[in-house]
Amino acid sequence: MVKYLLDSNCFIEPMKRYYSFKAFPSYWKWLNEELNKENSLLVISKCVADEINVDPRLEKLSV
């Protein structure tokens, strides 16, 4: 199974430009659920989690 390692930019740019939390809550809900699945195809490193958790809007993602 292929896994996709996401960089912090995969969260920051969509939040700032394309998928605001207010306009696209379903996108962020899906992303949060996918990242927390046991056998998810999406993974992030601890340093990326630390980086995105600095922003109060992104720390809502429980990664």
CSV table of C-alpha atoms in Angstrom, one decimal:
chain,number,residue,atom,x,y,z
A,1,MET,CA,0.0,0.0,0.0
A,2,VAL,CA,1.4,3.4,-1.0
A,3,LYS,CA,1.4,6.1,1.7
A,4,TYR,CA,1.5,9.8,1.1
A,5,LEU,CA,3.7,11.9,3.4
A,6,LEU,CA,2.2,15.4,3.7
A,7,ASP,CA,4.3,18.5,4.2
A,8,SER,CA,3.1,21.4,6.3
A,9,ASN,CA,2.5,23.3,3.0
A,10,CYS,CA,-0.3,20.8,2.2
A,11,PHE,CA,-2.2,22.4,5.1
A,12,ILE,CA,-1.1,26.0,5.1
A,13,GLU,CA,-1.6,26.9,1.4
A,14,PRO,CA,-5.1,25.4,1.2
A,15,MET,CA,-6.1,27.1,4.4
A,16,LYS,CA,-4.9,30.5,3.2
A,17,ARG,CA,-5.9,30.3,-0.5
A,18,TYR,CA,-8.4,27.7,-1.5
A,19,TYR,CA,-10.2,25.9,1.3
A,20,SER,CA,-11.0,28.3,4.2
A,21,PHE,CA,-12.5,26.6,7.3
A,22,LYS,CA,-15.7,28.6,6.9
A,23,ALA,CA,-16.3,27.9,3.2
A,24,PHE,CA,-15.2,24.2,3.2
A,25,PRO,CA,-15.6,22.7,6.6
A,26,SER,CA,-16.3,19.3,5.0
A,27,TYR,CA,-12.8,19.2,3.5
A,28,TRP,CA,-11.1,19.9,6.8
A,29,LYS,CA,-13.4,17.3,8.6
A,30,TRP,CA,-12.4,14.7,6.0
A,31,LEU,CA,-8.7,15.5,6.2
A,32,ASN,CA,-8.8,15.3,10.0
A,33,GLU,CA,-10.7,11.9,9.9
A,34,GLU,CA,-8.3,10.5,7.2
A,35,LEU,CA,-5.2,11.5,9.2
A,36,ASN,CA,-6.5,9.8,12.3
A,37,LYS,CA,-7.5,6.5,10.6
A,38,GLU,CA,-5.6,3.5,11.7
A,39,ASN,CA,-4.5,2.5,8.2
A,40,SER,CA,-4.6,5.9,6.5
A,41,LEU,CA,-2.9,6.5,3.2
A,42,LEU,CA,-2.0,10.0,4.5
A,43,VAL,CA,0.7,10.5,7.0
A,44,ILE,CA,2.6,13.4,8.5
A,45,SER,CA,5.8,13.6,10.5
A,46,LYS,CA,6.0,14.9,14.0
A,47,CYS,CA,7.9,18.0,12.9
A,48,VAL,CA,5.1,18.8,10.4
A,49,ALA,CA,2.5,18.3,13.2
A,50,ASP,CA,4.5,20.6,15.4
A,51,GLU,CA,4.7,23.2,12.7
A,52,ILE,CA,1.0,23.3,11.8
A,53,ASN,CA,0.0,23.2,15.5
A,54,VAL,CA,1.5,26.7,15.8
A,55,ASP,CA,-1.4,28.2,13.9
A,56,PRO,CA,-4.6,28.2,16.0
A,57,ARG,CA,-6.7,27.5,12.9
A,58,LEU,CA,-4.7,24.4,12.0
A,59,GLU,CA,-4.3,23.1,15.5
A,60,LYS,CA,-7.9,22.1,15.3
A,61,LEU,CA,-6.7,19.1,13.2
A,62,SER,CA,-6.0,16.5,15.8
A,63,VAL,CA,-2.8,15.3,14.2
